[in-house]
Amino acid sequence: MFKKNKTIVQPIVYIVIGITIILLGIFLPIKSAMQNYSGILLGIGSGIFGGGIANMLEYFQKRKNSDAWKKVDIERNDERNKFLHYKIRSTIYGINIYIISFLVIVGLLTNLPIWAPLFLAGLQLFNMVLYVWLFNKNNKAN
Amino acid sequence: MKNNLENLRQKLKITQGELAEKLEVSRQTINSIENGRYEPSITLAFKLSIFFNKKIEEIFIYGE
């Protein structure tokens, strides 16, 4: 359901957290053990700050032009769009299984370091274990 | 699954877009249901039933 006041708190929180992390990245690392993490903090802070600004702009645009944004919300929450979204993700997952399996074989047949195909095989195994675990979890919940 | 959605909508003289707006779904969803490409959720089926004041089985024809 479309609500005008739904998102105003979220962007403010994001902006405050983003600025805090950016300031941490700028000031705290000076002559401290955190100096190496300055770039990471600036990157994470900028990302959160940017997200907050985007949400804030969206909020004000919704206030100005609520009818147009109602349509955007309908498109976002439309059940067929969600169905297609899940179906596409499922297809991509299926394709990725074949791609990773192919890369494991290629890795074993070429002169790549042994850790590369083993890593991919491990990733494949992790995906399958995760799939079974999530299936069982959802099977009980639904 | 076949359905009578297009006939019911045309009887009310409303467009797919107008029906979609009333039910808070996209116009493409209504179009896909009418053409039998998409089977709606039970929630949307009930919304359609309430909107047209018809039983679900009067809108959707099971097994054809």
mmCIF file of C-alpha atoms in Angstrom:
data_model
loop_
_atom_site.group_PDB
_atom_site.id
_atom_site.type_symbol
_atom_site.label_atom_id
_atom_site.label_comp_id
_atom_site.label_asym_id
_atom_site.label_seq_id
_atom_site.Cartn_x
_atom_site.Cartn_y
_atom_site.Cartn_z
ATOM 1 C CA MET A 1 0.000 0.000 0.000
ATOM 2 C CA PHE A 2 1.259 3.473 -0.879
ATOM 3 C CA LYS A 3 2.063 5.642 2.140
ATOM 4 C CA LYS A 4 3.452 9.167 1.956
ATOM 5 C CA ASN A 5 5.196 9.206 5.333
ATOM 6 C CA LYS A 6 6.550 5.685 5.186
ATOM 7 C CA THR A 7 10.159 6.390 4.293
ATOM 8 C CA ILE A 8 11.126 9.729 5.878
ATOM 9 C CA VAL A 9 12.819 8.225 8.969
ATOM 10 C CA GLN A 10 14.813 5.651 7.002
ATOM 11 C CA PRO A 11 16.692 8.122 4.735
ATOM 12 C CA ILE A 12 17.519 10.379 7.686
ATOM 13 C CA VAL A 13 18.952 7.410 9.614
ATOM 14 C CA TYR A 14 20.933 6.324 6.528
ATOM 15 C CA ILE A 15 22.321 9.841 6.007
ATOM 16 C CA VAL A 16 23.337 10.190 9.670
ATOM 17 C CA ILE A 17 24.994 6.748 9.723
ATOM 18 C CA GLY A 18 26.695 7.488 6.381
ATOM 19 C CA ILE A 19 28.092 10.833 7.562
ATOM 20 C CA THR A 20 29.242 9.255 10.844
ATOM 21 C CA ILE A 21 31.146 6.515 9.023
ATOM 22 C CA ILE A 22 32.641 9.031 6.551
ATOM 23 C CA LEU A 23 33.827 11.199 9.474
ATOM 24 C CA LEU A 24 35.268 8.093 11.146
ATOM 25 C CA GLY A 25 37.093 7.350 7.906
ATOM 26 C CA ILE A 26 38.490 10.890 7.715
ATOM 27 C CA PHE A 27 39.412 11.675 11.324
ATOM 28 C CA LEU A 28 39.776 8.533 13.440
ATOM 29 C CA PRO A 29 42.450 6.712 11.454
ATOM 30 C CA ILE A 30 45.077 9.422 11.956
ATOM 31 C CA LYS A 31 48.014 7.798 13.749
ATOM 32 C CA SER A 32 45.937 4.852 14.803
ATOM 33 C CA ALA A 33 45.732 1.160 13.990
ATOM 34 C CA MET A 34 42.603 1.871 11.947
ATOM 35 C CA GLN A 35 44.548 3.893 9.371
ATOM 36 C CA ASN A 36 44.514 0.992 6.915
ATOM 37 C CA TYR A 37 40.735 0.869 7.040
ATOM 38 C CA SER A 38 40.208 4.546 6.178
ATOM 39 C CA GLY A 39 39.359 3.806 2.535
ATOM 40 C CA ILE A 40 36.938 1.036 3.461
ATOM 41 C CA LEU A 41 35.151 3.304 5.958
ATOM 42 C CA LEU A 42 34.940 6.117 3.392
ATOM 43 C CA GLY A 43 33.571 3.686 0.800
ATOM 44 C CA ILE A 44 30.953 2.159 3.096
ATOM 45 C CA GLY A 45 29.988 5.579 4.494
ATOM 46 C CA SER A 46 29.615 7.087 1.021
ATOM 47 C CA GLY A 47 27.473 4.154 -0.081
ATOM 48 C CA ILE A 48 25.105 4.451 2.879
ATOM 49 C CA PHE A 49 25.030 8.259 2.567
ATOM 50 C CA GLY A 50 24.260 8.001 -1.161
ATOM 51 C CA GLY A 51 21.490 5.501 -0.501
ATOM 52 C CA GLY A 52 20.003 7.834 2.116
ATOM 53 C CA ILE A 53 20.091 10.798 -0.281
ATOM 54 C CA ALA A 54 18.399 8.709 -3.000
ATOM 55 C CA ASN A 55 15.658 7.623 -0.572
ATOM 56 C CA MET A 56 15.230 11.231 0.593
ATOM 57 C CA LEU A 57 14.830 12.455 -3.009
ATOM 58 C CA GLU A 58 12.315 9.669 -3.646
ATOM 59 C CA TYR A 59 10.366 10.704 -0.557
ATOM 60 C CA PHE A 60 10.108 14.342 -1.684
ATOM 61 C CA GLN A 61 9.224 13.322 -5.235
ATOM 62 C CA LYS A 62 6.432 11.138 -3.806
ATOM 63 C CA ARG A 63 5.062 14.118 -1.906
ATOM 64 C CA LYS A 64 5.090 16.244 -5.065
ATOM 65 C CA ASN A 65 3.696 13.707 -7.489
ATOM 66 C CA SER A 66 1.915 11.021 -5.502
ATOM 67 C CA ASP A 67 -0.106 9.609 -8.431
ATOM 68 C CA ALA A 68 2.967 8.861 -10.527
ATOM 69 C CA TRP A 69 4.719 7.279 -7.556
ATOM 70 C CA LYS A 70 1.655 5.208 -6.727
ATOM 71 C CA LYS A 71 2.087 3.627 -10.166
ATOM 72 C CA VAL A 72 5.764 3.010 -9.446
ATOM 73 C CA ASP A 73 4.840 1.309 -6.157
ATOM 74 C CA ILE A 74 2.205 -0.800 -7.916
ATOM 75 C CA GLU A 75 4.805 -1.926 -10.481
ATOM 76 C CA ARG A 76 7.244 -2.762 -7.681
ATOM 77 C CA ASN A 77 4.706 -4.781 -5.688
ATOM 78 C CA ASP A 78 2.886 -6.311 -8.635
ATOM 79 C CA GLU A 79 2.510 -10.062 -8.053
ATOM 80 C CA ARG A 80 3.276 -10.999 -11.675
ATOM 81 C CA ASN A 81 6.450 -8.891 -11.648
ATOM 82 C CA LYS A 82 7.506 -10.615 -8.416
ATOM 83 C CA PHE A 83 6.697 -14.017 -9.930
ATOM 84 C CA LEU A 84 8.807 -13.213 -13.001
ATOM 85 C CA HIS A 85 11.589 -11.914 -10.764
ATOM 86 C CA TYR A 86 11.728 -15.186 -8.780
ATOM 87 C CA LYS A 87 11.434 -17.275 -11.941
ATOM 88 C CA ILE A 88 14.339 -15.428 -13.582
ATOM 89 C CA ARG A 89 16.508 -15.762 -10.459
ATOM 90 C CA SER A 90 15.725 -19.457 -10.363
ATOM 91 C CA THR A 91 16.714 -19.825 -14.031
ATOM 92 C CA ILE A 92 19.957 -17.924 -13.447
ATOM 93 C CA TYR A 93 20.754 -20.204 -10.486
ATOM 94 C CA GLY A 94 20.177 -23.253 -12.691
ATOM 95 C CA ILE A 95 22.432 -21.862 -15.431
ATOM 96 C CA ASN A 96 25.140 -20.946 -12.895
ATOM 97 C CA ILE A 97 25.292 -24.559 -11.684
ATOM 98 C CA TYR A 98 26.269 -25.663 -15.201
ATOM 99 C CA ILE A 99 28.708 -22.756 -15.682
ATOM 100 C CA ILE A 100 30.527 -23.422 -12.395
ATOM 101 C CA SER A 101 30.646 -27.170 -13.093
ATOM 102 C CA PHE A 102 32.102 -26.440 -16.541
ATOM 103 C CA LEU A 103 34.706 -24.082 -15.039
ATOM 104 C CA VAL A 104 35.714 -26.734 -12.463
ATOM 105 C CA ILE A 105 36.381 -29.228 -15.295
ATOM 106 C CA VAL A 106 38.253 -26.599 -17.337
ATOM 107 C CA GLY A 107 40.295 -25.684 -14.247
ATOM 108 C CA LEU A 108 41.263 -29.321 -13.676
ATOM 109 C CA LEU A 109 42.231 -29.869 -17.326
ATOM 110 C CA THR A 110 44.378 -26.741 -17.630
ATOM 111 C CA ASN A 111 47.445 -25.605 -15.758
ATOM 112 C CA LEU A 112 45.576 -23.463 -13.275
ATOM 113 C CA PRO A 113 46.654 -23.717 -9.619
ATOM 114 C CA ILE A 114 44.708 -26.547 -7.956
ATOM 115 C CA TRP A 115 43.069 -24.176 -5.452
ATOM 116 C CA ALA A 116 41.080 -22.470 -8.258
ATOM 117 C CA PRO A 117 38.939 -25.468 -9.337
ATOM 118 C CA LEU A 118 38.779 -26.649 -5.718
ATOM 119 C CA PHE A 119 37.449 -23.234 -4.694
ATOM 120 C CA LEU A 120 34.787 -23.393 -7.429
ATOM 121 C CA ALA A 121 33.868 -26.964 -6.464
ATOM 122 C CA GLY A 122 33.590 -25.814 -2.840
ATOM 123 C CA LEU A 123 31.361 -22.948 -3.942
ATOM 124 C CA GLN A 124 29.181 -25.382 -5.852
ATOM 125 C CA LEU A 125 28.950 -27.671 -2.821
ATOM 126 C CA PHE A 126 28.123 -24.688 -0.579
ATOM 127 C CA ASN A 127 25.330 -23.632 -2.978
ATOM 128 C CA MET A 128 23.835 -27.118 -2.917
ATOM 129 C CA VAL A 129 24.035 -27.432 0.881
ATOM 130 C CA LEU A 130 22.480 -23.966 1.212
ATOM 131 C CA TYR A 131 19.722 -24.972 -1.199
ATOM 132 C CA VAL A 132 18.871 -28.125 0.767
ATOM 133 C CA TRP A 133 18.988 -26.249 4.090
ATOM 134 C CA LEU A 134 16.753 -23.411 2.825
ATOM 135 C CA PHE A 135 14.370 -25.906 1.222
ATOM 136 C CA ASN A 136 13.964 -27.800 4.500
ATOM 137 C CA LYS A 137 13.594 -24.551 6.449
ATOM 138 C CA ASN A 138 10.911 -23.235 4.083
ATOM 139 C CA ASN A 139 9.273 -26.653 3.937
ATOM 140 C CA LYS A 140 8.664 -26.467 7.685
ATOM 141 C CA ALA A 141 7.676 -22.777 7.696
ATOM 142 C CA ASN A 142 5.202 -22.868 4.790
ATOM 143 C CA MET B 1 -6.839 -21.906 -17.282
ATOM 144 C CA LYS B 2 -9.457 -19.983 -19.267
ATOM 145 C CA ASN B 3 -11.370 -17.082 -17.793
ATOM 146 C CA ASN B 4 -14.144 -14.610 -18.514
ATOM 147 C CA LEU B 5 -12.224 -11.600 -17.330
ATOM 148 C CA GLU B 6 -12.171 -9.794 -20.664
ATOM 149 C CA ASN B 7 -15.947 -10.183 -21.128
ATOM 150 C CA LEU B 8 -16.682 -9.049 -17.583
ATOM 151 C CA ARG B 9 -14.380 -6.061 -17.967
ATOM 152 C CA GLN B 10 -15.891 -5.069 -21.295
ATOM 153 C CA LYS B 11 -19.402 -5.289 -19.814
ATOM 154 C CA LEU B 12 -18.353 -2.668 -17.276
ATOM 155 C CA LYS B 13 -16.747 -0.637 -20.094
ATOM 156 C CA ILE B 14 -13.452 -0.210 -18.314
ATOM 157 C CA THR B 15 -9.955 -0.522 -19.743
ATOM 158 C CA GLN B 16 -7.279 -2.935 -18.578
ATOM 159 C CA GLY B 17 -5.431 0.030 -17.095
ATOM 160 C CA GLU B 18 -8.459 1.147 -15.092
ATOM 161 C CA LEU B 19 -9.094 -2.364 -13.759
ATOM 162 C CA ALA B 20 -5.408 -2.706 -12.902
ATOM 163 C CA GLU B 21 -5.484 0.588 -11.006
ATOM 164 C CA LYS B 22 -8.558 -0.477 -9.015
ATOM 165 C CA LEU B 23 -6.896 -3.763 -8.023
ATOM 166 C CA GLU B 24 -3.440 -2.223 -7.500
ATOM 167 C CA VAL B 25 -1.693 -4.447 -10.023
ATOM 168 C CA SER B 26 0.034 -3.616 -13.292
ATOM 169 C CA ARG B 27 -1.827 -3.392 -16.596
ATOM 170 C CA GLN B 28 0.410 -6.175 -17.934
ATOM 171 C CA THR B 29 -0.861 -8.482 -15.173
ATOM 172 C CA ILE B 30 -4.486 -7.959 -16.248
ATOM 173 C CA ASN B 31 -3.492 -8.429 -19.882
ATOM 174 C CA SER B 32 -1.629 -11.664 -19.110
ATOM 175 C CA ILE B 33 -4.540 -13.046 -17.070
ATOM 176 C CA GLU B 34 -7.023 -12.230 -19.860
ATOM 177 C CA ASN B 35 -4.831 -13.988 -22.404
ATOM 178 C CA GLY B 36 -4.347 -17.026 -20.155
ATOM 179 C CA ARG B 37 -0.590 -16.528 -19.884
ATOM 180 C CA TYR B 38 -0.618 -15.912 -16.139
ATOM 181 C CA GLU B 39 -2.684 -17.519 -13.385
ATOM 182 C CA PRO B 40 -3.324 -15.038 -10.582
ATOM 183 C CA SER B 41 -2.748 -15.675 -6.888
ATOM 184 C CA ILE B 42 -5.728 -16.609 -4.756
ATOM 185 C CA THR B 43 -5.636 -13.076 -3.293
ATOM 186 C CA LEU B 44 -5.936 -11.449 -6.698
ATOM 187 C CA ALA B 45 -8.603 -13.972 -7.727
ATOM 188 C CA PHE B 46 -10.653 -12.932 -4.670
ATOM 189 C CA LYS B 47 -10.074 -9.248 -5.462
ATOM 190 C CA LEU B 48 -11.413 -9.843 -8.972
ATOM 191 C CA SER B 49 -14.320 -11.811 -7.560
ATOM 192 C CA ILE B 50 -15.224 -8.965 -5.198
ATOM 193 C CA PHE B 51 -14.734 -6.304 -7.876
ATOM 194 C CA PHE B 52 -17.013 -8.009 -10.415
ATOM 195 C CA ASN B 53 -19.348 -9.321 -7.713
ATOM 196 C CA LYS B 54 -19.048 -12.830 -9.165
ATOM 197 C CA LYS B 55 -17.960 -16.161 -7.719
ATOM 198 C CA ILE B 56 -14.390 -17.154 -8.554
ATOM 199 C CA GLU B 57 -15.648 -20.123 -10.602
ATOM 200 C CA GLU B 58 -17.762 -17.709 -12.653
ATOM 201 C CA ILE B 59 -14.597 -15.823 -13.603
ATOM 202 C CA PHE B 60 -12.109 -18.696 -13.925
ATOM 203 C CA ILE B 61 -12.861 -21.960 -15.678
ATOM 204 C CA TYR B 62 -10.897 -24.805 -14.111
ATOM 205 C CA GLY B 63 -9.641 -27.718 -16.184
ATOM 206 C CA GLU B 64 -10.073 -26.410 -19.695
#
